[in-house]
Structures are given as C-alpha cells and as structure tokens.
Short mmCIF file of C-alpha atoms and ligand atoms in Angstrom, two decimals:
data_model
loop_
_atom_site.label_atom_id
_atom_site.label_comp_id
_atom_site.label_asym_id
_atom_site.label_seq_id
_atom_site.Cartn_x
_atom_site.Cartn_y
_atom_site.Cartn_z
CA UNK A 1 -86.18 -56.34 -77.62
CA UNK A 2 -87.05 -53.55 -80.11
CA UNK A 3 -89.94 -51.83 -80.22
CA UNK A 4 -90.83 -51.31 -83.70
CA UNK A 5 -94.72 -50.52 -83.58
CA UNK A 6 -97.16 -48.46 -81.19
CA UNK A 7 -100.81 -47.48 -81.39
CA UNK A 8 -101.70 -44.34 -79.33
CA UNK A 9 -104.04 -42.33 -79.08
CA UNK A 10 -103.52 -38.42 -79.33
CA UNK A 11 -106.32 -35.68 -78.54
CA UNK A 12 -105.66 -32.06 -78.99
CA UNK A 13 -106.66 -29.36 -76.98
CA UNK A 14 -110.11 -27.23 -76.95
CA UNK A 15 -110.57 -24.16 -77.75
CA UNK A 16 -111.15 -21.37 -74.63
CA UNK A 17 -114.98 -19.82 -74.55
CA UNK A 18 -115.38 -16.23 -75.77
CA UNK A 19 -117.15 -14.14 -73.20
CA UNK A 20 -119.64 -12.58 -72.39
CA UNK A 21 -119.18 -9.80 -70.53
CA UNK A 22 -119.73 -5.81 -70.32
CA UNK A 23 -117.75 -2.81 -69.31
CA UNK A 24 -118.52 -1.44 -65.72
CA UNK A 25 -116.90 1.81 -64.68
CA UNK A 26 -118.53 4.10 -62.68
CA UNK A 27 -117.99 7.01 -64.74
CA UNK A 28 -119.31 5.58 -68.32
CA UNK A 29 -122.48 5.43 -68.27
CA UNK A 30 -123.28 2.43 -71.14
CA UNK A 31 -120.36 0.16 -70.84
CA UNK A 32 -120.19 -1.53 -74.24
CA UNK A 33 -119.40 -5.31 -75.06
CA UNK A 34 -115.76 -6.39 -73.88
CA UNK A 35 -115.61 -10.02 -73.78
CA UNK A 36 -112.54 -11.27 -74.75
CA UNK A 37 -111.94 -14.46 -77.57
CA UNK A 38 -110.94 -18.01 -75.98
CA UNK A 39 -107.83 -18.76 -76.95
CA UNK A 40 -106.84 -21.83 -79.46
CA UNK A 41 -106.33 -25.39 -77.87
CA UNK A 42 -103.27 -27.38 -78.00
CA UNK A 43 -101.90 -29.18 -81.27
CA UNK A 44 -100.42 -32.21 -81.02
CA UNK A 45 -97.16 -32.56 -82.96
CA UNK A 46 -94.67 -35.53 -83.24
CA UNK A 47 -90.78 -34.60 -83.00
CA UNK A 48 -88.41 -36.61 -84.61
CA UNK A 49 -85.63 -37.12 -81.49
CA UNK A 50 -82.30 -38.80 -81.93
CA UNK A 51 -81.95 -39.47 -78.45
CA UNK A 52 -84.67 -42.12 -78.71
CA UNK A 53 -83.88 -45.55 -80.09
CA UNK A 54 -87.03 -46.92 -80.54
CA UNK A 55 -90.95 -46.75 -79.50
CA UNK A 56 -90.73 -48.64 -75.96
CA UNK A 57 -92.05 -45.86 -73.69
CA UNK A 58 -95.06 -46.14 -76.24
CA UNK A 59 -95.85 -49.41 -75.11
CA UNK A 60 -97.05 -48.50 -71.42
CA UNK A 61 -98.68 -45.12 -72.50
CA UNK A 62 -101.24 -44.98 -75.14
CA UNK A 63 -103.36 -41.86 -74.50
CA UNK A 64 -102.01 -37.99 -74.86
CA UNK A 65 -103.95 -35.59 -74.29
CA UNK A 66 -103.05 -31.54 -75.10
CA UNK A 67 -104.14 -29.00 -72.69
CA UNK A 68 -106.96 -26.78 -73.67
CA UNK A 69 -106.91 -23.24 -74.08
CA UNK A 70 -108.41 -20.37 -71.51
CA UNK A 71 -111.35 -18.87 -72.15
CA UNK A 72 -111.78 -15.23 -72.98
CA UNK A 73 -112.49 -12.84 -70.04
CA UNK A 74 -113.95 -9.12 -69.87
CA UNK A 75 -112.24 -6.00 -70.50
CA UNK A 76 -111.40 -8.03 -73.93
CA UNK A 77 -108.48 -10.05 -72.50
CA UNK A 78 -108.08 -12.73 -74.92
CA UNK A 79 -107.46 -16.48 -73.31
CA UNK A 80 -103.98 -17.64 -73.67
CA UNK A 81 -103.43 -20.79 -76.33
CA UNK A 82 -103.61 -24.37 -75.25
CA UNK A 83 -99.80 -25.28 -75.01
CA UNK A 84 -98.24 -27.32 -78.18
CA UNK A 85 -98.14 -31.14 -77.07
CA UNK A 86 -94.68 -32.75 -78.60
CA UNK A 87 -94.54 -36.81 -78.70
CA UNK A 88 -90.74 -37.19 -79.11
CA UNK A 89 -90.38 -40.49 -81.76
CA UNK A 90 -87.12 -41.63 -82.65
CA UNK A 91 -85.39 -40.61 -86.62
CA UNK A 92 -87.05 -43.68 -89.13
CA UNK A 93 -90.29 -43.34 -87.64
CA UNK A 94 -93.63 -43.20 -89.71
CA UNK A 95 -96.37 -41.75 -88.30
CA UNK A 96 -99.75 -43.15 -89.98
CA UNK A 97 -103.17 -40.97 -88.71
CA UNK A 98 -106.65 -42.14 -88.51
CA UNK A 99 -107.64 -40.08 -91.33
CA UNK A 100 -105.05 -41.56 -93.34
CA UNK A 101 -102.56 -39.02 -93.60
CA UNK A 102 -98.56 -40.90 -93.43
CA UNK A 103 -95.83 -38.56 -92.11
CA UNK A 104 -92.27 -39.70 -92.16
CA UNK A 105 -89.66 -38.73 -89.37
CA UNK A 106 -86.32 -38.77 -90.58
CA UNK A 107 -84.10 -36.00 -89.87
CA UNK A 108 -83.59 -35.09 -85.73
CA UNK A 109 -86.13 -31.82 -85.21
CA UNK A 110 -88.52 -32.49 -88.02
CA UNK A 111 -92.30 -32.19 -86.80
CA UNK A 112 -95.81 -33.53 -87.85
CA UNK A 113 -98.82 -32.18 -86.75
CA UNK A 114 -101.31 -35.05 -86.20
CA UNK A 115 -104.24 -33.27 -84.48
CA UNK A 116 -104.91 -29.45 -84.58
CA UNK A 117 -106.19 -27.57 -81.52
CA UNK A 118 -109.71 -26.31 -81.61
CA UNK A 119 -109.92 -22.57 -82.47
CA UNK A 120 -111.63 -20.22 -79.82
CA UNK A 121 -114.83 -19.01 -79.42
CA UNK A 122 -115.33 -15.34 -79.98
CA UNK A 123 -116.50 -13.31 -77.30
CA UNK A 124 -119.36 -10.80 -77.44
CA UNK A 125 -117.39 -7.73 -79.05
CA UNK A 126 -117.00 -9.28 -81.96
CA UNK A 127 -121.06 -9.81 -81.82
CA UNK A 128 -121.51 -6.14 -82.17
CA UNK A 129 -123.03 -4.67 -85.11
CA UNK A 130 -124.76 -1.52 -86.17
CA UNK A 131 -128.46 -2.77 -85.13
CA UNK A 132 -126.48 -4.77 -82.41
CA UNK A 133 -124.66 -2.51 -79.58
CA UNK A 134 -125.24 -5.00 -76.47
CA UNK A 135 -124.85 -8.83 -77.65
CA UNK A 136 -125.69 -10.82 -75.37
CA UNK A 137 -124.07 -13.88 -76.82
CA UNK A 138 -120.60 -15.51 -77.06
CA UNK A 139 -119.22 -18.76 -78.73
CA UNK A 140 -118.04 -21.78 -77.12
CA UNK A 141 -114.36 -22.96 -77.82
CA UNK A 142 -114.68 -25.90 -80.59
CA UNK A 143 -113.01 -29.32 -79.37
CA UNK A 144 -109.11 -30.18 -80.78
CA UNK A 145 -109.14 -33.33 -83.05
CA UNK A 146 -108.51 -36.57 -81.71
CA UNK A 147 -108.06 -40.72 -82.99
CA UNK A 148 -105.69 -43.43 -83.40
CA UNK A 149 -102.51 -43.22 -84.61
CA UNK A 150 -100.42 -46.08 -85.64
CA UNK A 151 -96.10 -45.79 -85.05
CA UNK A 152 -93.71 -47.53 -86.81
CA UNK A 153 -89.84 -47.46 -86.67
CA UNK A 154 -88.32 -48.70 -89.75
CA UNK A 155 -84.92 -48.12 -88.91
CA UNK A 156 -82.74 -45.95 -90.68
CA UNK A 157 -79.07 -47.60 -92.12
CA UNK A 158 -77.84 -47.60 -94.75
CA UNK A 159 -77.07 -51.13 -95.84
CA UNK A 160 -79.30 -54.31 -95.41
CA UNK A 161 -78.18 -58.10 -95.06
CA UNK A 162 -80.79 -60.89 -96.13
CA UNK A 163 -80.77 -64.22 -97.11
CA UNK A 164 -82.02 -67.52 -95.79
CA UNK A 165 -81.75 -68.22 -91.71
CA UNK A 166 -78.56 -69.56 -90.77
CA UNK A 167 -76.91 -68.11 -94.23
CA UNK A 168 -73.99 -66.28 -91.97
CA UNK A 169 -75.76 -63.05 -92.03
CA UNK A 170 -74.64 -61.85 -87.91
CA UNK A 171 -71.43 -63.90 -88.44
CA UNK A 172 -70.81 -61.14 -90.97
CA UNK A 173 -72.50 -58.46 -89.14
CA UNK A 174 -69.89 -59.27 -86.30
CA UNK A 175 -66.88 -59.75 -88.14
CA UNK A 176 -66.97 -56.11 -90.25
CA UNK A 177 -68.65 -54.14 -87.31
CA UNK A 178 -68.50 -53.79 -83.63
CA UNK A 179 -72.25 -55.33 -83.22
CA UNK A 180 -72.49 -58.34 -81.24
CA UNK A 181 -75.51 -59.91 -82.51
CA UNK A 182 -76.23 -63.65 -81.64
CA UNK A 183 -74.96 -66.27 -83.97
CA UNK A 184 -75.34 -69.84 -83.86
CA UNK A 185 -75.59 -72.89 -85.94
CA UNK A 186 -79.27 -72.74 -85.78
CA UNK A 187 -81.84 -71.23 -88.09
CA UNK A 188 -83.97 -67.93 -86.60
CA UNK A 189 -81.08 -67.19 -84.37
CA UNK A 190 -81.35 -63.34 -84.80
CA UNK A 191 -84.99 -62.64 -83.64
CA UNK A 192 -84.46 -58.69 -83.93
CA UNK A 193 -82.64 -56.44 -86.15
CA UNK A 194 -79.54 -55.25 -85.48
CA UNK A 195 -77.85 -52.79 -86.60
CA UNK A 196 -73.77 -52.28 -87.05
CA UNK A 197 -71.18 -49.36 -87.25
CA UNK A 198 -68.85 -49.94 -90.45
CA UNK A 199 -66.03 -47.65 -89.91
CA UNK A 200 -64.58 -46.51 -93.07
CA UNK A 201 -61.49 -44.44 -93.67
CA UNK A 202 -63.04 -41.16 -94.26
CA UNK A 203 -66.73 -41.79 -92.53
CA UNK A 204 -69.12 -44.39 -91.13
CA UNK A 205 -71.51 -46.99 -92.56
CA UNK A 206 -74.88 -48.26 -91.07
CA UNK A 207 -75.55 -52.03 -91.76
CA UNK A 208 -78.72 -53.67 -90.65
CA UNK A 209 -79.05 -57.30 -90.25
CA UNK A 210 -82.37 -58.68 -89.88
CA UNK A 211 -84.21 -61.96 -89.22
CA UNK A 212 -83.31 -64.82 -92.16
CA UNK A 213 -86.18 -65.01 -94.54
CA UNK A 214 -87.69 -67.70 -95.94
CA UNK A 215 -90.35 -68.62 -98.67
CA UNK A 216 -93.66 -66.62 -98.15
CA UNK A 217 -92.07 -64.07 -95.73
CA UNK A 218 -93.66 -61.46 -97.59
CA UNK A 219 -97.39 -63.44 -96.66
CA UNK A 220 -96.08 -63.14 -92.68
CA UNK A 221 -94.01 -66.73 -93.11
CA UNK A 222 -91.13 -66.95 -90.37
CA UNK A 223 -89.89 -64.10 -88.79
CA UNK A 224 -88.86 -62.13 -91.63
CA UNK A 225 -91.76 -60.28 -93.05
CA UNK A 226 -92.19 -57.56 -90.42
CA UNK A 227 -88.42 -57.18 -90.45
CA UNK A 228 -88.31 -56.31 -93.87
CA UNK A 229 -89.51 -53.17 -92.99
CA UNK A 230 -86.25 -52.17 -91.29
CA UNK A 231 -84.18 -52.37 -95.13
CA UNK A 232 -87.01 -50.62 -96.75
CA UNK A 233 -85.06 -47.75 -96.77
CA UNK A 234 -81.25 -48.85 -96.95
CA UNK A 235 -79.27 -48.02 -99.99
CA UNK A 236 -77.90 -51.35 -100.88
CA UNK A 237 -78.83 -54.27 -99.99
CA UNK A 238 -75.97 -57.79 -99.60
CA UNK A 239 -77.40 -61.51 -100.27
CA UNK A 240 -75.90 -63.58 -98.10
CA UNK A 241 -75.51 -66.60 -100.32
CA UNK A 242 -74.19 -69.64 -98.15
CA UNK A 243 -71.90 -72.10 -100.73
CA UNK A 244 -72.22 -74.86 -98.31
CA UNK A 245 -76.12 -75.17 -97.00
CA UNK A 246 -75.87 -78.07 -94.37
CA UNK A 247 -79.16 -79.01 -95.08
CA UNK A 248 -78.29 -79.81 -98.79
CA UNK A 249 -80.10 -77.35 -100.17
CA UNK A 250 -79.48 -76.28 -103.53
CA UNK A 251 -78.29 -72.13 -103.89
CA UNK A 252 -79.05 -71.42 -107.00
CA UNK A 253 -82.87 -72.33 -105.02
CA UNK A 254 -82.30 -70.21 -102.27
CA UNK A 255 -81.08 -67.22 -104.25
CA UNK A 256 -84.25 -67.05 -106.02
CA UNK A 257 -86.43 -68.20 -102.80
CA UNK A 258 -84.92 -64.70 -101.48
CA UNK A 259 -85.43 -62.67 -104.37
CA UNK A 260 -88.94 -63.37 -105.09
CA UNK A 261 -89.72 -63.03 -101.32
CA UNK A 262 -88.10 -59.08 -101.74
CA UNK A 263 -90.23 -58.55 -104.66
CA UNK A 264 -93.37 -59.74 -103.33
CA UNK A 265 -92.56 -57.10 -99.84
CA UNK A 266 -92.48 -54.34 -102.20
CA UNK A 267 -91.12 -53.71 -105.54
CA UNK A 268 -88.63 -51.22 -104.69
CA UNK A 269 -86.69 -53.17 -102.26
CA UNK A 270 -86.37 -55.50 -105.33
CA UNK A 271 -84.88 -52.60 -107.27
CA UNK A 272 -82.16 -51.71 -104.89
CA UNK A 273 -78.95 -52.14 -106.10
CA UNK A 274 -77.21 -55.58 -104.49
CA UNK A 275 -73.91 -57.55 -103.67
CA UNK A 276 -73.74 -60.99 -103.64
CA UNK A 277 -71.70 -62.87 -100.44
CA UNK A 278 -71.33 -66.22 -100.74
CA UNK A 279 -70.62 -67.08 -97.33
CA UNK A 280 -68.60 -69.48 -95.26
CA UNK A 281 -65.76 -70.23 -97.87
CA UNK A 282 -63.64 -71.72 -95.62
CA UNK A 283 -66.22 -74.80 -96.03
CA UNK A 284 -65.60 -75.60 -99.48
CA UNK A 285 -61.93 -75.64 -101.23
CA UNK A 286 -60.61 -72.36 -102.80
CA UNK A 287 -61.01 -73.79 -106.40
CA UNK A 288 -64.90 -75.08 -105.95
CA UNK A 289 -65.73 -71.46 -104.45
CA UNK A 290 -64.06 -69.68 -107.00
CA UNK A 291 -66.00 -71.55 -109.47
CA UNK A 292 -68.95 -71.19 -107.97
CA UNK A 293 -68.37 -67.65 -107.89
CA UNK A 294 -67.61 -67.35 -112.01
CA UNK A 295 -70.90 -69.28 -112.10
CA UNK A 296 -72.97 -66.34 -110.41
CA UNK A 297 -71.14 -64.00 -112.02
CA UNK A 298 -72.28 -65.59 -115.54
CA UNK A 299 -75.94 -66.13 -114.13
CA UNK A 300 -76.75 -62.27 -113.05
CA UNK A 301 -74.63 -61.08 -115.90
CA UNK A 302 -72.33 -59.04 -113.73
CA UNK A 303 -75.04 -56.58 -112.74
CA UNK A 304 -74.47 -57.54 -109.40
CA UNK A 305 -71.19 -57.59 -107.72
CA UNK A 306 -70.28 -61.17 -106.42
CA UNK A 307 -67.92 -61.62 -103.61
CA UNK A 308 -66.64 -64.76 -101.53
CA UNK A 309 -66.57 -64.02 -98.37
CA UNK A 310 -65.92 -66.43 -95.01
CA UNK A 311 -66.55 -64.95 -90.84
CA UNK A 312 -64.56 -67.63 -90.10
CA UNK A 313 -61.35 -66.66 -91.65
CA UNK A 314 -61.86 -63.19 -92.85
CA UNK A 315 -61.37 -64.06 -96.13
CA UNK A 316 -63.35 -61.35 -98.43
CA UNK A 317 -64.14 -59.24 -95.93
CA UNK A 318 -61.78 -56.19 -96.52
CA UNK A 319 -62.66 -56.24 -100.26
CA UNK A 320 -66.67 -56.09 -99.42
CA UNK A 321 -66.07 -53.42 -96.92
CA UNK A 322 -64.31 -51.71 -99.55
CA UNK A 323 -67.17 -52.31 -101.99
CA UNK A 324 -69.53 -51.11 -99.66
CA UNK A 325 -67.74 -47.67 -98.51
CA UNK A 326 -67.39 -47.33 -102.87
CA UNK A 327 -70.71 -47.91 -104.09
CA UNK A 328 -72.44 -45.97 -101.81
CA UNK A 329 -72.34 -42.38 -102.29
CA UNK A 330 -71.61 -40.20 -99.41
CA UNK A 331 -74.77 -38.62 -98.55
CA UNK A 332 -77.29 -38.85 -95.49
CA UNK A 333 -79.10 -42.17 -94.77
CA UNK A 334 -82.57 -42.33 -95.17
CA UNK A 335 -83.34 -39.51 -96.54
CA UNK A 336 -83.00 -39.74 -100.15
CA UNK A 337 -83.48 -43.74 -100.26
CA UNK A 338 -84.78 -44.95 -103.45
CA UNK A 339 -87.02 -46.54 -101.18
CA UNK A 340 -88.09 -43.92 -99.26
CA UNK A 341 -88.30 -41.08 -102.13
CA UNK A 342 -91.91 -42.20 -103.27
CA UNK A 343 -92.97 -40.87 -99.90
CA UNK A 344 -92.48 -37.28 -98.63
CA UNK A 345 -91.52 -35.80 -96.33
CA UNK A 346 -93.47 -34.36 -93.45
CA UNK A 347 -92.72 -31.35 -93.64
CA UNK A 348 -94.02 -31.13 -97.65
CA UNK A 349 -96.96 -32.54 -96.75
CA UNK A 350 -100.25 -30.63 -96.56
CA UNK A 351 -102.28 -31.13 -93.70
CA UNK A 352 -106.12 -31.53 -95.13
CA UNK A 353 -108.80 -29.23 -95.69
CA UNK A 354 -110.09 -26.78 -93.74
CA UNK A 355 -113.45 -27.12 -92.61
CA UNK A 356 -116.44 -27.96 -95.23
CA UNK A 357 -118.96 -26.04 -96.28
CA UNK A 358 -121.35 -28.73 -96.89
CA UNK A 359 -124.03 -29.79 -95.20
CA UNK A 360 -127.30 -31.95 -96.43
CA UNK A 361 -130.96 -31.70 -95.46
CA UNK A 362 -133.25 -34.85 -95.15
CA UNK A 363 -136.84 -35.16 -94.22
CA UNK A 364 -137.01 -38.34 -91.98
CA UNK A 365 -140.88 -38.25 -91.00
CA UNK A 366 -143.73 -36.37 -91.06
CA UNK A 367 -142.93 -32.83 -90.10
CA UNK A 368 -139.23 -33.97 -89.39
CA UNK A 369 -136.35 -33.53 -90.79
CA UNK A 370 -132.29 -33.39 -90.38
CA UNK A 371 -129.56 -31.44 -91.33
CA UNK A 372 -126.19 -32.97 -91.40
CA UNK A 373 -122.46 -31.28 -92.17
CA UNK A 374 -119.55 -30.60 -90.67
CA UNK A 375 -120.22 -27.19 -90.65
CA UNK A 376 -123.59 -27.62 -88.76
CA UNK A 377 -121.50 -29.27 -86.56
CA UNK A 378 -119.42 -26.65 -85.50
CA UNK A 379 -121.88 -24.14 -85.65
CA UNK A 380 -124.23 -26.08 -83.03
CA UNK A 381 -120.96 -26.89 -80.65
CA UNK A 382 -120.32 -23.19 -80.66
CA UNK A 383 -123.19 -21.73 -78.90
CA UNK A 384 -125.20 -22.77 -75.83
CA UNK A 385 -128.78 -23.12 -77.26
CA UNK A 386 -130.21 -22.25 -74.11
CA UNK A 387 -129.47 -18.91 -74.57
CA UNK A 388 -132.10 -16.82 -76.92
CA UNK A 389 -129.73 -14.61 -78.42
CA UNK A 390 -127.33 -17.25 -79.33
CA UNK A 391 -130.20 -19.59 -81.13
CA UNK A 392 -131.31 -16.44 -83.05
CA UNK A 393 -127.50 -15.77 -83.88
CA UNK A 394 -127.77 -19.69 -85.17
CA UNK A 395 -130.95 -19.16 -87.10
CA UNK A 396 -129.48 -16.53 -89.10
CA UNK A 397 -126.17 -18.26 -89.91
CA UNK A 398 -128.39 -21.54 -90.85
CA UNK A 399 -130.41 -18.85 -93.28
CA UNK A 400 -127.17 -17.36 -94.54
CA UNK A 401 -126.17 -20.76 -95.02
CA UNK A 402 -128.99 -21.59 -97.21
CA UNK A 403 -130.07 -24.41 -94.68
CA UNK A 404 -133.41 -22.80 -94.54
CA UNK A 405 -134.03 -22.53 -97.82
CA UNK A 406 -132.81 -26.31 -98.22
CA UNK A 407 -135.47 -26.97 -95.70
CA UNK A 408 -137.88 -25.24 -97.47
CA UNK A 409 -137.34 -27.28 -100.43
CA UNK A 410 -137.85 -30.13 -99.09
CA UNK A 411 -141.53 -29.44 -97.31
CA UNK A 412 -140.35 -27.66 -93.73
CA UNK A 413 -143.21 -25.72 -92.23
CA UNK A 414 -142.32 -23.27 -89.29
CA UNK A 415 -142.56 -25.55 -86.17
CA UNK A 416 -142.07 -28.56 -87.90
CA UNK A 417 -138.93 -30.71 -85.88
CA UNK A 418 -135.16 -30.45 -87.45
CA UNK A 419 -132.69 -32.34 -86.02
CA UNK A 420 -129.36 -30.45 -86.38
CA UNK A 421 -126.23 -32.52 -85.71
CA UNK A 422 -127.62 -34.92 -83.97
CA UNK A 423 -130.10 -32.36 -81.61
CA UNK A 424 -133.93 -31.87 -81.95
CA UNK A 425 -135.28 -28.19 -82.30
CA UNK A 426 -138.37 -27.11 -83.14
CA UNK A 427 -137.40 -24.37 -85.43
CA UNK A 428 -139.34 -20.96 -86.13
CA UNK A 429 -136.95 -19.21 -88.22
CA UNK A 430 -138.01 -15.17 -87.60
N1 GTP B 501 -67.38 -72.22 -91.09
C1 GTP B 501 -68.10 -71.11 -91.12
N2 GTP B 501 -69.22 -71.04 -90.43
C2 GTP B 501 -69.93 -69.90 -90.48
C3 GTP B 501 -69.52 -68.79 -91.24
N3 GTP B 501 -70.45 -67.82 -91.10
C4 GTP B 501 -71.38 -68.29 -90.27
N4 GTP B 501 -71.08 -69.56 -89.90
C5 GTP B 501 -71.87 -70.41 -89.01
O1 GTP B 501 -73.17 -70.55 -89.55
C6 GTP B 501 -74.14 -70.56 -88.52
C7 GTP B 501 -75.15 -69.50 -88.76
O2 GTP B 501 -74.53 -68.22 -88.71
P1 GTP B 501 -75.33 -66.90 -88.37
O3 GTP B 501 -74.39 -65.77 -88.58
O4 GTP B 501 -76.01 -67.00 -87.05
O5 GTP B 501 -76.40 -66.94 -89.51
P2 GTP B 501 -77.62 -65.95 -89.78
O6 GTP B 501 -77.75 -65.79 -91.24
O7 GTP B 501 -77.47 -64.73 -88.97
O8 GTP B 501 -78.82 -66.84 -89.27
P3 GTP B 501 -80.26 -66.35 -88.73
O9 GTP B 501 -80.03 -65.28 -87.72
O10 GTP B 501 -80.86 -67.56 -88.15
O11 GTP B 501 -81.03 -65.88 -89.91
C8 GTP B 501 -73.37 -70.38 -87.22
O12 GTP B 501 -73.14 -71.64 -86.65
C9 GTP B 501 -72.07 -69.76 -87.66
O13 GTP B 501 -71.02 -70.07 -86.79
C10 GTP B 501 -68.31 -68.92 -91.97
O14 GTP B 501 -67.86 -67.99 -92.69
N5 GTP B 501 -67.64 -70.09 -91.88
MG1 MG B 502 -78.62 -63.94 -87.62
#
C-alpha cells in the first residue's frame, strides 16, 4: 500500500523568558540589571529525504512538537535556542500549511520551514534607560506557531502510463521494466501506482503506471482521480490504446474518454507531450493493426507519435523504449516538469510577513471597549500583568502605539474597561 497523503500537526517551540535579575557581588555596591534574553524556540522544518519512499510513518503519528527555548538567567547569560525540529518527507512531496502557504520537496536536502519558533523575551538589561537604572521588569518568551498541515506525495518519474482499466498498462509496465505490478484480465487490477526502472544505454528512465481511468475520474469516478496526481509531474505521458477492447468498445471512444478526463484533472497534464500504444497486437492480424495505426496517425495529425505495441509478444516494445530514452531530454525528473514549473520551489518561496502593526479599537458598551491586533497580541503575551512595572512598560508601548489615542477617539475615559486581546483591564494610562 502507498501512502500518498498525511495530515499532521506541527507546533514550534516557545521562546525562553528574559530575566529578571540583578548583580550581587559583595564588593559593588549597586549591582545593575543583568538578566539575560530567553533564547528563540524551535522551528519546525520539513527535509526532503531520499531514503523515505512514502508518508507511512505519518499515518500513526500526527502531532510534532519542537522543544522550546531556555529562558534567560542573571549575570546576562542568554538562554540557549529551542533545537530545529526536522520532519524527514520523501523527494515529490508537497507540503500545504494552514495558512496556505504550498512548499514543494523535490531535490534530497531541500527544507521548508512550516512554523517559526517564538522569539525570546528580553531580560531586564535591555529595560534600562537613562530615567530607568533598576527595571524591574522582563518579557515572557512568545509561543512558536502551530496548525495543520496537509502531505502529499506525488511521486516523482519521469514517464506516466494511462488509459482505460484493463488497456495493458502493467502488462507493459512489466514487460520494459523490472516492476512486477499485478496484471490480470480484469478491470481496476492495479489499485496503486507503481513505478518502473527503464534501463537505457547511457542512463535510467522512471515510468509510473497508475490506476486505469475512466469517464469522470477527474469528479473522483473509479480509482483514477487521486492517482492522477502521481503523473502530474512526469515529462511524457503514453496512452495505452487497446486495438481489441473485449467489451466491444469502440477506441476511437476511449481515446477521447481519456483525454477529456486529463484535461478536466488539470490543464497541464493535457499539454504534456504524448505517445500513443495501441496495445495487445498480437489480438488482431498484422494488416488490421497496421491500419488502424495509419488511421491514428491521420486523426492526431502526427503530433503524437503512434506505436503498436503487444506484452504478449514483445512486438513494439524496443522501438517505444527507444522513443522514450529519445524524446526525453536528459535532465533531472521532477524538477523542471512542465507540470511542476508553475509552482516553485521551496526554497524561492518567501515565508509571510513579519508581524503586523495593526491593531483596531471598538467600543462594545458603555464605558467598554476592545482593542484587537496581532500586535496587541504579542505585546500582552509578553509581560506578566501582575507585575506594576511591566503594565506601566505596556501602557506606554499601547501610547506609543497610538492605541490610546485610538481610544480616545472613540469616547475612553480613564477607568473606563478595555479589553486587550481577549483580557479585561481597567486602564488609567499615567
Ligand atoms: N494478448 C494480450 N493480452 C494482453 C496484452 N497486454 C495485456 N494483456 C491482457 O490484458 C489484461 C489487462 O492487462 P493489464 O496490464 O492488467 O491492464 P491494465 O491497463 O494495467 O489494467 P488496470 O490495472 O485494471 O487499469 C490482462 O489479462 C493481460 O494479460 C497483450 O499485449 N496481448
Ligand atoms: Mg494495471
């Protein structure tokens, strides 16, 4: 079974406390502030690994958690940084976050950071100012970033097989490569992709053969639609065309059943360049499959190259392989896909915004009102409100901030209620 998808949950680390804390030695008289800055908490960063094949140990384990960071201490030692958490995912995997962010994993030792450790709080030196020689405040360590984040493993080769079930696609799979995938004369035999080793004269092929698809596979019809996935970033893609359908049905049909169902998946996959097999030749005599050959050749106007190929006798085979190894370029899978292009890579990708600035003042009663912003946020998380100092330090930053003034606007009276991020004070701003 492959594991194609995971949800887990990652949380970063926190930051350490600054501290509080003052220098004792029995020969200075005034020790001055020397609490040291907490240190920052733990990212968490995803690692593209090509030891891994797909996302099974995800399956049992959903939650990881970095480790937080230590807090300051006095004689200004500094805390020491939450450790990095790395989630090893093997090379095709896409990393989707909760706030939307997609990272592709394609190349062994390439890295996304999901969540970002909490910075430190700063500890009561860096409190000091001229009018201020003894602060007796320090901030708390903010909390790392946490949510959901969805994996999937679209896997990385470099040529796809469709067509209808039961078209020949694993017979073919099995004949040119050393896969053994399951083949019999049922449709929805292959329930999984699998994926095949090509061996060329001067290098290697990847060649993926998924579930058959059938009309509406694109909607979630039959097996094929979440397989699609897996030749969403091939470079070629081969139509297994069977010239005999037991079931009578017409090819010409099928062809386009097949077609429109790659279109509807995504556009691109439609615009990857294609080969045409028309399968199990040893069905039909040579002269109907030749014709039937010239016929497809007329019909896509020799854009696409049509072969006749049969599993059974090997007929065709050596001259697709040959085909294959010539239209595709040498150059890495994957990576510079038509498919894939559109989206970049991890590494170019920019994170998102810093904190905001913003924040936005409401009056919600009668001498009430709130104040809401990520920036109140942090500013509330960062100090213990219990301590005098620290709520004056906060009552200045909300004036500097112009959340007074905002309040002020809008009616506040000293001693009226404001609830900051979610916390009711009764503020007298000095
Ligand atoms: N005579 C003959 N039979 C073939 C040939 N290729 C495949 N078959 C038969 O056709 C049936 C289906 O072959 P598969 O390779 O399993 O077809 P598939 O496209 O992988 O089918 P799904 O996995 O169900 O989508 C099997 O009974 C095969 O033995 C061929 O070249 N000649
Ligand atoms: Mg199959």
């Amino acid at each position: 079974m492959l594991y194609d998808k995971a949800r887990i949950y990652v949380q970063a680390g926190g930051g350490g406390d600054g501290c509080l804390s003052f220098r004792r030695e029995a020969h200075v008289p005034h020790g001055g502030p020397d609490g040291g800055d907490g240190g920052h908490g733990g990212d968490v960063v995803f690692v593209c690994d090509d030891s891994l094949r797909d996302l099974q140990s995800y399956k049992r384990r959903a939650h990881y958690k970095a480790k937080r960071a230590s807090h300051g201490e006095g004689a200004l030692r500094h805390g020491a940084d939450g450790p990095t958490l790395e989630i090893a995912v093997p090379p095709g995997t896409q990393v989707a976050s909760w706030d939307g962010s997609v990272h592709d994993l394609l190349v062994p030792g390439q890295r996304a950071v999901v969540a970002r450790g909490g910075a430190g709080g700063r500890g009561n030196k860096r409190f000091t100012t001229s009018t201020r020689q003894t602060p007796r405040l320090a901030e708390r360590g903010l909390a790392g970033e946490d949510g959901w984040i969805d994996l999937r493993l679209k896997l990385l080769a470099d040529v796809g097989l469709v067509g209808l079930p039961n078209a020949g696609k694993s017979s073919l799979l099995a004949r040119m490569t050393r896969a053994a995938p399951k083949v019999a004369a049922y449709p929805f035999t292959t329930l999984e992709p699998v994926l095949g080793t090509l061996e060329g004269p001067e290098r290697q092929l990847v060649i993926a053969d998924i579930p058959g698809l059938i009309e509406g596979a694109s909607e979630g019809a039959g097996l094929g639609h979440d397989f699609l996935a897996h030749v969403e970033r091939t470079r070629l893609l081969v139509h297994v065309l069977d010239l005999a359908p037991v079931d009578g049905s017409d090819p010409v049909e099928n062809h386009t059943t097949i077609e429109a169902e790659l279109r509807a998946h995504d556009p691109r996959l439609a615009a990857l360049p294609r080969l045409l097999a028309l399968s199990k030749a040893d069905l039909v005599p040579p002269a109907e499959a030749q014709r039937a050959a010239a016929q497809w050749r007329e019909r896509l106007e020799d854009e696409i190259g049509v072969m006749i190929t049969s599993s059974a006798t090997g007929e065709g085979l050596e001259a697709l392989s040959t085909e294959l190894m010539r239209s595709l370029p040498l150059e890495p899978p994957s990576a510079a896909s038509p498919a894939a292009s559109d989206a970049p890579l991890a590494e170019h990708r920019v994170f998102r915004p810093a904190a905001g600035k913003g924040f936005s003042v409401q009056r919600t009663g009668e001498r009430i009102f709130s104040v809401e912003g990520r920036a109140i946020t942090r500013l509330l998380a960062r100090h213990d409100l219990d301590n005098d100092e620290a709520l004056a330090h906060v009552e200045g930053r909300l004036r500097r901030m112009g959340v007074i003034s905002a309040l002020e606007a809008k009616g506040f009276k000293p001693g009226d209620d404001v609830e900051l991020a979610g916390v009711m004070f009764e503020l007298h701003p000095g």
